[in-house]
XYZ file of C-alpha atoms in Angstrom:
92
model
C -4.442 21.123 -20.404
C -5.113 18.539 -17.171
C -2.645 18.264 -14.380
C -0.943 14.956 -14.612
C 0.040 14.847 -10.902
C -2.241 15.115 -8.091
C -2.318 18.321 -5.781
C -0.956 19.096 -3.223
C -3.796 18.526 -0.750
C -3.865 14.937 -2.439
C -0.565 14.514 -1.789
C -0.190 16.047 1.848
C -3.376 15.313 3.419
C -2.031 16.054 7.025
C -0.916 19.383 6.069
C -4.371 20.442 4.473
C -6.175 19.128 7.635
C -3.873 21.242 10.054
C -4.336 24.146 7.068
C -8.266 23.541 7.391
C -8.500 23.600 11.465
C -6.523 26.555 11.478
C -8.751 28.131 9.121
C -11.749 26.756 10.874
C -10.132 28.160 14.566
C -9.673 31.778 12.647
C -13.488 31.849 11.166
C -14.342 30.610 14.913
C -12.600 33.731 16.384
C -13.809 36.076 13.787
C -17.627 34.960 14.721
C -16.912 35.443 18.191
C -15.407 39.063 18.239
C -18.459 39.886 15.734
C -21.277 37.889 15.975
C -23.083 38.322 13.257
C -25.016 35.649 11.027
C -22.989 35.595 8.366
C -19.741 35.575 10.343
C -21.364 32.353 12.026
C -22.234 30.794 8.721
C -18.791 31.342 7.700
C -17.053 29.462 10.797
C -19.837 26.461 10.233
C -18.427 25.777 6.545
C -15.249 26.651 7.374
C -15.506 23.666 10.494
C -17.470 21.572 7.945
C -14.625 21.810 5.954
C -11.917 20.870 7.919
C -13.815 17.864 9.533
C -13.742 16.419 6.035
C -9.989 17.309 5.731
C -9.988 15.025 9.256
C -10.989 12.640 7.867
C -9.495 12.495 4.709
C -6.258 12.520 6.952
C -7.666 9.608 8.801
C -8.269 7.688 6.051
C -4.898 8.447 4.734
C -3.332 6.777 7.794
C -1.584 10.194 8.618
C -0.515 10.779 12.623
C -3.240 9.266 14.570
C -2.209 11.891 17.663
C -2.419 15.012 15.310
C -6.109 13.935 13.864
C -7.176 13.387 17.203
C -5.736 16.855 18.498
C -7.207 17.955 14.945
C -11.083 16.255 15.970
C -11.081 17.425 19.850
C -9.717 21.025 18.406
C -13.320 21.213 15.954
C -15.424 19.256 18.654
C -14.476 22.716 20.706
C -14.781 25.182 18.129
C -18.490 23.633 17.332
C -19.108 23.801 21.320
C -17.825 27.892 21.048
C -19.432 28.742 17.654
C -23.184 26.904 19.153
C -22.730 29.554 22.139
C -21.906 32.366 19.966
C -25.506 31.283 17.666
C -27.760 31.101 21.059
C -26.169 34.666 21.723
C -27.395 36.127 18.321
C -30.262 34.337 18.149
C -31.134 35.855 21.191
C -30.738 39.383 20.772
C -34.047 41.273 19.806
């Protein structure tokens, strides 16, 4: 039997795109204290994820100053994650 109302997510797109970036910011840290491929992989879909939560916020007219805190928060997570990719790429 189909839903008749729209999720949540639909409904509250701020809250998913906060959800998402804190999600994101966890699978960030988790790459960092174990830097493995996989882990990395992880934090990349994870941030993928939430930047199209962003902008599904954006779209939805939700708080302009918590979608930009929400973009500059990723833009820095990519930054950290790229370093964390040069490290393992590096190793032998």
């Amino acid at each position: 039997m189909a839903k008749d109302t729209p999720s949540w997510k639909k409904l509250h797109p701020g809250t998913f795109s906060n959800n998402s970036v804190q999600k994101a910011e966890r699978s960030v840290k988790q790459a960092m204290s174990h830097p493995e491929e996989i882990a990395i992989e992880h934090a990349f879909n994870s941030i993928a994820r939430a930047e199209n939560a962003v902008v599904n916020a954006e779209q939805h007219d939700e708080h302009k100053d918590t979608v930009r805190q929400n973009k500059e928060q990723l833009n820095l997570m990519k930054q950290q994650l790229n370093e964390v990719q040069e490290i393992v790429e590096d190793q032998p």
